[in-house]
DNA sequence: GATGGTTCTTAACCAAAGTCAAGAATCATC
DNA sequence: GATGATTCTTGACTTTGGTTAAGAACCATC
């Protein structure tokens, strides 16, 4: 189980045996039931999660409605936006399936940076990769229609379409549930 | 001029005098005329830019239309999405005003990481800050209407609304120029 | 201040998403 | 397999944005 984290980090840069050893030994693994809220609006976040199994949804509540920001699945990091910032969260993190994660805290991270400079390098690279991913997501979202986005979900994350209820998917692609229903109908006619 | 970069980096973490000195001495400053394309679709990007003065627009061309992804102004970094990746760019970087920037290359960055470990720490922190900013932008874009976005532009970046032509602004907030025109009209009636 | 070019606004019409409301399908649980 | 709750679909109507096309406003330059 723990080796999955090392495998994930190794994708981006080579890691010394010593660091692999430390990461393996200090990693905290935890499992949560479907429906568990790992973070609520107003909470001060002090944990970030690396998903080993399951699915976490990030959403905000605006005008009484849940708006899904993102879904995180196996091999992805679900980190509160203001992780380590000591300010209250504006969003929620919910396990939408039974989920197993490794947990990271700001304190643990700082200690690792201090003791193992290579860990800082690993995190810089990861952070840069994630930065590019988010910039691409934003560019992509801005240049597509809801229908485009649903079709690309079907293509690139078909598991999500099966795993996630429509009302959560619809806000993820930027429409109301009724509209996603109509988009589905339109597509099936083509 | 060069001190602005050090001042910018110092906002996020304290920097040793030695590193300040090196950054100041090795920084390449360059100025470009309004209209200059710093990066074109298909180019292999090998420079990233930190804006000292002016404005750079990032856009892609899709179905014959320019879609503005982002505007970068003073104190912001305009970095190609695949900077240092050796793959062709999908987007353009255009100076939409006379612009002065400091230029960074992958080679220079690698050398700095090697020689000055603290530089890696500085870059990790900056990268994390930018990551949070992009995640917030994406979350924000997903949960607002074009009208919301125009109002928030007026509030948060009024300079842009003055500096940038409507057809570039409109694709930035996700509509056609005609629609932004209508949005303006709607707003003025309220 | 006339000329031409770019940028912006307006109008008429069409397509897509929002709203409201009803009802069908699905699922869990007893 | 009946019950109730949740989730999904459909329909009628409204609002908003896209499309096409025309012309107004603004600018630069001669």
Coordinates of C-alpha atoms (C1' of nucleotides) in Angstrom, one line a residue:
Chain A
X1 CA 0.0 0.0 0.0
X2 CA 2.6 2.5 1.1
X3 CA 4.8 1.7 -1.9
X4 CA 2.2 3.4 -4.1
X5 CA 3.1 6.7 -2.8
X6 CA 6.8 6.1 -3.5
X7 CA 5.9 4.8 -7.0
X8 CA 3.8 8.0 -7.6
X9 CA 6.6 10.3 -6.5
X10 CA 9.2 8.4 -8.5
X11 CA 7.3 9.1 -11.7
X12 CA 8.5 12.7 -11.5
X13 CA 12.1 12.4 -10.2
X14 CA 14.4 9.7 -8.9
X15 CA 14.3 9.4 -5.1
X16 CA 17.1 8.2 -2.8
X17 CA 16.7 4.9 -0.9
X18 CA 17.0 6.8 2.4
X19 CA 14.1 9.1 1.4
X20 CA 12.0 6.1 0.2
X21 CA 12.6 4.5 3.5
X22 CA 11.5 7.5 5.5
X23 CA 8.4 8.1 3.4
X24 CA 7.4 4.5 3.7
X25 CA 7.8 4.5 7.5
X26 CA 6.3 7.8 8.4
X27 CA 3.2 7.6 6.1
X28 CA -0.1 7.6 7.9
X29 CA -2.8 5.5 6.2
X30 CA -6.4 5.9 7.0
X31 CA -9.8 4.7 5.7
X32 CA -13.1 6.5 5.6
X33 CA -16.6 5.4 4.9
X34 CA -18.6 6.7 2.0
X35 CA -20.2 10.0 2.9
X36 CA -17.5 11.1 5.3
X37 CA -16.8 14.8 5.2
X38 CA -13.0 15.2 5.6
X39 CA -13.3 19.0 5.5
X40 CA -16.3 21.4 6.0
X41 CA -16.7 25.0 5.2
X42 CA -15.3 27.1 8.1
X43 CA -12.8 24.4 9.2
X44 CA -9.1 25.2 9.5
X45 CA -7.6 22.5 7.2
X46 CA -4.6 20.8 8.6
X47 CA -4.5 17.6 6.5
X48 CA -4.0 16.8 2.9
X49 CA -4.8 13.5 1.4
X50 CA -3.2 11.2 -1.2
X51 CA -5.8 8.8 -2.5
X52 CA -4.8 5.1 -2.5
X53 CA -8.4 3.8 -3.2
X54 CA -11.7 5.5 -3.6
X55 CA -12.9 9.0 -4.6
X56 CA -13.0 12.4 -2.9
X57 CA -15.2 15.2 -4.2
X58 CA -14.4 18.9 -3.6
X59 CA -17.3 21.3 -3.6
X60 CA -18.5 24.6 -2.4
X61 CA -22.0 25.7 -1.4
X62 CA -23.3 28.8 -3.1
X63 CA -26.8 30.1 -3.0
X64 CA -27.9 26.9 -1.3
X65 CA -26.5 24.7 -4.1
X66 CA -23.5 22.3 -4.1
X67 CA -21.1 23.2 -6.9
X68 CA -18.6 20.4 -7.6
X69 CA -15.1 21.8 -8.1
X70 CA -13.2 18.5 -8.7
X71 CA -13.1 14.8 -8.2
X72 CA -10.0 13.1 -7.0
X73 CA -9.4 9.4 -7.5
X74 CA -6.6 6.8 -7.1
X75 CA -3.1 8.3 -7.4
X76 CA -4.3 11.9 -7.0
X77 CA -3.8 14.4 -4.2
X78 CA -6.8 16.0 -2.6
X79 CA -5.5 19.0 -0.8
X80 CA -7.5 21.8 0.8
X81 CA -7.0 25.0 -1.0
X82 CA -5.6 26.7 2.1
X83 CA -3.8 23.8 3.5
X84 CA -1.4 25.0 6.2
X85 CA -2.7 28.5 5.9
X86 CA -4.6 28.8 9.2
X87 CA -7.6 30.3 7.5
X88 CA -11.1 28.8 7.4
X89 CA -11.9 26.6 4.3
X90 CA -14.5 27.8 1.8
X91 CA -14.9 24.3 0.4
X92 CA -15.8 20.8 1.4
X93 CA -14.0 17.5 0.9
X94 CA -16.3 14.5 0.8
X95 CA -15.6 10.8 0.4
X96 CA -18.1 9.8 -2.2
X97 CA -17.0 6.1 -1.9
X98 CA -15.2 4.1 0.8
X99 CA -11.8 5.7 0.6
X100 CA -8.3 4.9 1.7
X101 CA -5.8 7.7 1.9
X102 CA -2.4 8.7 3.2
X103 CA -2.5 11.8 5.3
X104 CA 0.0 14.6 5.3
X105 CA 0.1 17.5 7.8
X106 CA 1.9 20.9 7.5
X107 CA 4.1 20.0 10.5
X108 CA 5.2 16.7 9.0
X109 CA 5.9 18.3 5.7
X110 CA 8.1 21.1 7.2
X111 CA 10.1 18.5 9.2
X112 CA 10.7 16.5 6.1
X113 CA 11.8 19.6 4.2
X114 CA 14.3 20.4 7.0
X115 CA 15.7 16.8 7.3
X116 CA 15.6 15.8 3.7
X117 CA 16.4 18.6 1.2
X118 CA 15.6 16.2 -1.6
X119 CA 12.0 16.0 -0.4
X120 CA 11.7 19.7 -1.2
X121 CA 12.9 19.0 -4.7
X122 CA 10.4 16.3 -5.1
X123 CA 7.6 18.6 -3.9
X124 CA 8.7 21.4 -6.1
X125 CA 8.5 19.2 -9.2
X126 CA 5.1 17.7 -8.1
X127 CA 3.8 21.2 -7.5
X128 CA 4.9 22.3 -10.9
X129 CA 3.3 19.3 -12.6
X130 CA 0.1 20.0 -10.7
X131 CA 0.3 23.7 -11.6
X132 CA 0.5 22.8 -15.3
X133 CA -2.4 20.4 -14.9
X134 CA -4.6 23.1 -13.4
X135 CA -3.6 25.7 -16.0
X136 CA -4.5 23.2 -18.6
X137 CA -7.9 22.4 -16.9
X138 CA -8.7 26.1 -16.8
X139 CA -7.7 26.7 -20.4
X140 CA -9.7 23.6 -21.4
X141 CA -12.8 24.6 -19.4
X142 CA -12.7 28.1 -20.9
X143 CA -12.6 26.9 -24.4
X144 CA -15.3 24.1 -24.3
X145 CA -19.1 23.8 -24.0
X146 CA -20.8 21.8 -21.4
X147 CA -21.5 19.1 -24.1
X148 CA -17.8 19.0 -25.0
X149 CA -16.9 18.6 -21.4
X150 CA -19.4 15.7 -20.9
X151 CA -18.1 13.9 -24.0
X152 CA -14.6 14.3 -22.8
X153 CA -15.5 13.0 -19.3
X154 CA -17.1 9.9 -21.0
X155 CA -13.9 9.5 -22.9
X156 CA -11.2 10.2 -20.3
X157 CA -12.8 9.3 -17.0
X158 CA -15.6 6.9 -17.8
X159 CA -15.3 5.5 -14.3
X160 CA -16.5 8.8 -12.9
X161 CA -19.6 8.9 -15.0
X162 CA -20.5 5.5 -13.6
X163 CA -19.4 6.2 -10.0
X164 CA -20.9 9.7 -9.5
X165 CA -24.5 10.8 -9.3
X166 CA -25.7 13.1 -12.1
X167 CA -26.4 16.1 -9.9
X168 CA -22.7 16.1 -8.8
X169 CA -21.4 15.5 -12.4
X170 CA -23.6 18.3 -13.8
X171 CA -22.2 21.0 -11.6
X172 CA -18.8 19.7 -12.4
X173 CA -19.3 20.4 -16.1
X174 CA -21.1 23.7 -15.3
X175 CA -24.8 23.1 -15.8
X176 CA -27.9 22.2 -13.9
X177 CA -28.9 18.5 -13.6
X178 CA -31.9 19.0 -15.9
X179 CA -29.5 20.4 -18.6
X180 CA -27.1 17.4 -18.3
X181 CA -30.1 15.2 -18.7
X182 CA -30.9 17.0 -22.0
X183 CA -27.3 16.9 -23.1
X184 CA -27.4 13.1 -22.7
X185 CA -30.6 13.0 -24.7
X186 CA -29.0 15.1 -27.5
X187 CA -26.0 12.9 -27.6
X188 CA -27.9 9.7 -27.8
X189 CA -29.8 11.0 -30.8
X190 CA -26.6 11.6 -32.8
Chain B
X1 CA 14.5 47.3 -11.8
X2 CA 16.1 44.0 -10.8
X3 CA 15.3 44.5 -7.2
X4 CA 11.6 44.1 -8.1
X5 CA 12.3 40.4 -8.6
X6 CA 14.0 40.0 -5.3
X7 CA 11.2 42.0 -3.6
X8 CA 8.6 39.7 -5.3
X9 CA 10.4 36.5 -4.1
X10 CA 10.9 37.9 -0.6
X11 CA 7.1 38.2 -0.2
X12 CA 7.0 34.5 0.2
X13 CA 10.1 33.5 2.1
X14 CA 13.3 35.2 3.4
X15 CA 16.2 35.0 1.0
X16 CA 19.9 34.9 1.9
X17 CA 22.1 37.9 0.8
X18 CA 24.2 35.6 -1.3
X19 CA 21.1 34.4 -3.3
X20 CA 19.8 38.0 -3.7
X21 CA 23.2 39.0 -5.1
X22 CA 23.2 36.1 -7.6
X23 CA 19.7 36.7 -8.7
X24 CA 20.4 40.4 -9.2
X25 CA 23.5 39.8 -11.2
X26 CA 22.3 36.9 -13.4
X27 CA 18.9 38.3 -14.3
X28 CA 18.4 39.0 -18.0
X29 CA 16.1 42.0 -18.6
X30 CA 14.5 42.6 -22.0
X31 CA 11.9 44.9 -23.4
X32 CA 9.4 44.2 -26.2
X33 CA 7.1 46.4 -28.3
X34 CA 3.4 46.1 -28.1
X35 CA 2.2 43.3 -30.4
X36 CA 5.4 41.2 -30.0
X37 CA 4.6 37.5 -30.0
X38 CA 6.9 35.9 -27.4
X39 CA 5.6 32.4 -28.2
X40 CA 3.6 31.0 -31.1
X41 CA 1.7 27.8 -31.5
X42 CA 4.1 25.1 -32.5
X43 CA 7.2 26.7 -30.9
X44 CA 9.3 24.9 -28.4
X45 CA 9.2 27.2 -25.4
X46 CA 12.5 27.8 -23.7
X47 CA 11.9 31.0 -21.9
X48 CA 9.6 32.1 -19.1
X49 CA 8.9 35.7 -18.3
X50 CA 8.5 37.7 -15.1
X51 CA 6.7 41.0 -15.9
X52 CA 8.3 44.2 -14.6
X53 CA 6.2 46.5 -16.7
X54 CA 3.4 46.0 -19.2
X55 CA 1.0 43.2 -20.0
X56 CA 1.2 39.8 -21.7
X57 CA -1.8 37.9 -22.9
X58 CA -1.9 34.1 -23.3
X59 CA -4.4 32.7 -25.8
X60 CA -5.1 29.7 -28.0
X61 CA -6.6 29.7 -31.5
X62 CA -9.5 27.3 -31.8
X63 CA -11.8 27.1 -34.8
X64 CA -10.2 30.3 -36.2
X65 CA -10.8 32.3 -33.1
X66 CA -8.5 33.6 -30.4
X67 CA -9.5 32.5 -27.0
X68 CA -7.8 34.4 -24.2
X69 CA -6.7 32.2 -21.4
X70 CA -5.1 34.7 -19.1
X71 CA -3.6 38.2 -18.7
X72 CA -0.4 38.7 -16.9
X73 CA 0.6 42.1 -15.6
X74 CA 3.3 43.7 -13.3
X75 CA 4.6 41.3 -10.7
X76 CA 3.3 38.2 -12.4
X77 CA 5.0 35.3 -14.1
X78 CA 4.0 34.4 -17.7
X79 CA 5.3 31.0 -18.2
X80 CA 4.5 28.8 -21.2
X81 CA 2.5 25.7 -20.2
X82 CA 5.1 23.3 -21.3
X83 CA 8.2 25.4 -20.3
X84 CA 11.2 23.2 -20.3
X85 CA 9.3 20.2 -21.7
X86 CA 10.7 20.1 -25.3
X87 CA 7.2 19.8 -26.7
X88 CA 5.5 22.3 -29.1
X89 CA 3.3 25.0 -27.5
X90 CA -0.4 25.0 -28.0
X91 CA -0.8 28.6 -27.0
X92 CA 0.5 32.1 -27.8
X93 CA 2.1 34.7 -25.6
X94 CA 1.6 38.2 -26.9
X95 CA 2.7 41.6 -25.4
X96 CA -0.4 43.7 -25.6
X97 CA 1.5 46.7 -24.4
X98 CA 5.2 47.7 -24.5
X99 CA 6.5 45.2 -21.9
X100 CA 9.6 44.8 -19.9
X101 CA 10.4 41.4 -18.5
X102 CA 13.1 39.3 -16.9
X103 CA 13.7 36.1 -18.7
X104 CA 14.3 32.7 -17.2
X105 CA 15.5 29.6 -19.1
X106 CA 15.3 25.9 -18.0
X107 CA 19.1 25.7 -18.1
X108 CA 19.6 28.7 -15.9
X109 CA 17.0 27.4 -13.5
X110 CA 18.6 24.0 -13.2
X111 CA 22.0 25.6 -12.6
X112 CA 20.5 27.7 -9.9
X113 CA 18.9 24.7 -8.2
X114 CA 22.2 22.9 -8.2
X115 CA 24.3 25.8 -6.9
X116 CA 21.8 27.3 -4.5
X117 CA 19.5 24.8 -2.7
X118 CA 17.6 27.7 -1.2
X119 CA 16.5 28.7 -4.7
X120 CA 14.7 25.4 -5.0
X121 CA 12.9 26.2 -1.7
X122 CA 11.9 29.6 -3.0
X123 CA 10.6 28.1 -6.2
X124 CA 8.7 25.4 -4.4
X125 CA 6.9 28.0 -2.4
X126 CA 6.2 30.2 -5.4
X127 CA 4.9 27.3 -7.3
X128 CA 2.6 26.3 -4.5
X129 CA 1.3 29.8 -4.2
X130 CA 0.6 29.9 -8.0
X131 CA -1.0 26.4 -7.8
X132 CA -3.4 27.7 -5.2
X133 CA -4.1 30.8 -7.3
X134 CA -4.9 28.6 -10.4
X135 CA -7.1 26.3 -8.3
X136 CA -9.0 29.3 -7.0
X137 CA -9.4 30.7 -10.5
X138 CA -10.7 27.4 -11.8
X139 CA -13.1 27.0 -8.8
X140 CA -14.2 30.6 -9.3
X141 CA -14.7 30.3 -13.1
X142 CA -16.8 27.2 -12.6
X143 CA -19.2 28.8 -10.1
X144 CA -19.8 32.1 -11.7
X145 CA -21.7 33.5 -14.8
X146 CA -20.1 35.6 -17.5
X147 CA -21.8 38.6 -15.9
X148 CA -20.4 37.8 -12.5
X149 CA -17.0 37.5 -14.0
X150 CA -17.2 40.8 -15.7
X151 CA -18.3 42.5 -12.5
X152 CA -15.5 40.9 -10.6
X153 CA -13.0 42.0 -13.3
X154 CA -14.3 45.6 -12.9
X155 CA -13.8 45.3 -9.2
X156 CA -10.5 43.4 -9.0
X157 CA -8.6 44.4 -12.2
X158 CA -10.1 47.7 -13.3
X159 CA -6.8 48.4 -15.1
X160 CA -7.4 45.4 -17.4
X161 CA -10.8 46.6 -18.4
X162 CA -9.3 49.9 -19.5
X163 CA -6.1 48.4 -21.0
X164 CA -7.6 45.5 -23.0
X165 CA -9.8 45.6 -26.1
X166 CA -13.3 44.1 -25.6
X167 CA -12.8 41.2 -28.0
X168 CA -9.9 40.0 -25.8
X169 CA -11.8 40.6 -22.6
X170 CA -14.9 38.8 -23.8
X171 CA -13.2 35.5 -24.6
X172 CA -11.4 35.8 -21.2
X173 CA -14.8 35.8 -19.4
X174 CA -16.1 33.1 -21.8
X175 CA -18.5 34.9 -24.2
X176 CA -18.5 36.5 -27.7
X177 CA -17.8 40.2 -28.0
X178 CA -21.4 40.9 -28.8
X179 CA -22.5 39.2 -25.6
X180 CA -20.1 41.2 -23.5
X181 CA -21.5 44.3 -25.1
X182 CA -25.0 43.2 -24.0
X183 CA -23.7 42.4 -20.5
X184 CA -22.4 45.9 -20.2
X185 CA -25.8 47.3 -21.3
X186 CA -27.6 45.1 -18.8
X187 CA -25.3 46.2 -16.0
X188 CA -25.7 49.9 -16.8
X189 CA -29.5 49.6 -16.6
X190 CA -29.3 48.3 -13.0
Chain C
dG1 C1' -10.9 67.4 -41.4
dA2 C1' -11.2 63.5 -44.8
dT3 C1' -9.9 58.5 -45.1
dG4 C1' -9.7 54.0 -43.7
dG5 C1' -9.2 50.7 -40.1
dT6 C1' -10.2 48.9 -35.9
dT7 C1' -13.3 48.4 -32.2
dC8 C1' -17.8 48.5 -30.3
dT9 C1' -22.9 48.5 -30.3
dT10 C1' -27.4 47.1 -31.8
dA11 C1' -31.0 44.3 -33.9
dA12 C1' -33.4 40.1 -35.4
dC13 C1' -33.5 35.4 -35.1
dC14 C1' -31.8 30.8 -33.4
dA15 C1' -29.9 27.5 -30.0
dA16 C1' -28.8 26.2 -25.4
dA17 C1' -29.2 26.6 -20.5
dG18 C1' -32.1 28.1 -16.4
dT19 C1' -36.6 27.6 -13.9
dC20 C1' -40.5 25.4 -12.2
dA21 C1' -43.2 21.6 -11.9
dA22 C1' -44.7 16.9 -12.6
dG23 C1' -43.9 12.3 -12.9
dA24 C1' -40.9 8.1 -14.0
dA25 C1' -37.0 5.2 -12.6
dT26 C1' -34.0 3.4 -9.3
dC27 C1' -32.6 1.9 -4.8
dA28 C1' -32.5 0.7 0.0
dT29 C1' -35.0 -1.2 3.7
dC30 C1' -38.4 -3.2 6.0
Chain D
dG1 C1' -42.7 -7.0 -3.1
dA2 C1' -44.6 -2.7 -0.9
dT3 C1' -42.8 1.8 0.9
dG4 C1' -40.5 5.9 0.8
dA5 C1' -36.5 8.4 -0.6
dT6 C1' -33.4 9.7 -3.8
dT7 C1' -32.1 10.4 -8.5
dC8 C1' -33.2 11.2 -13.1
dT9 C1' -36.1 12.6 -17.1
dT10 C1' -39.5 15.4 -19.5
dG11 C1' -42.3 19.4 -20.7
dA12 C1' -43.5 24.4 -21.0
dC13 C1' -41.7 28.8 -20.6
dT14 C1' -38.0 32.3 -19.7
dT15 C1' -33.4 34.1 -20.0
dT16 C1' -29.0 34.2 -21.9
dG17 C1' -25.6 33.6 -25.3
dG18 C1' -24.4 32.6 -30.4
dT19 C1' -25.0 34.1 -35.2
dT20 C1' -25.2 37.2 -38.9
dA21 C1' -25.3 41.6 -40.5
dA22 C1' -25.4 46.4 -40.3
dG23 C1' -23.9 50.6 -38.8
dA24 C1' -22.0 53.8 -35.1
dA25 C1' -17.9 55.4 -32.5
dC26 C1' -13.2 55.9 -32.1
dC27 C1' -8.4 56.3 -33.7
dA28 C1' -4.5 57.1 -36.4
dT29 C1' -2.5 59.2 -40.2
dC30 C1' -2.1 61.7 -44.1

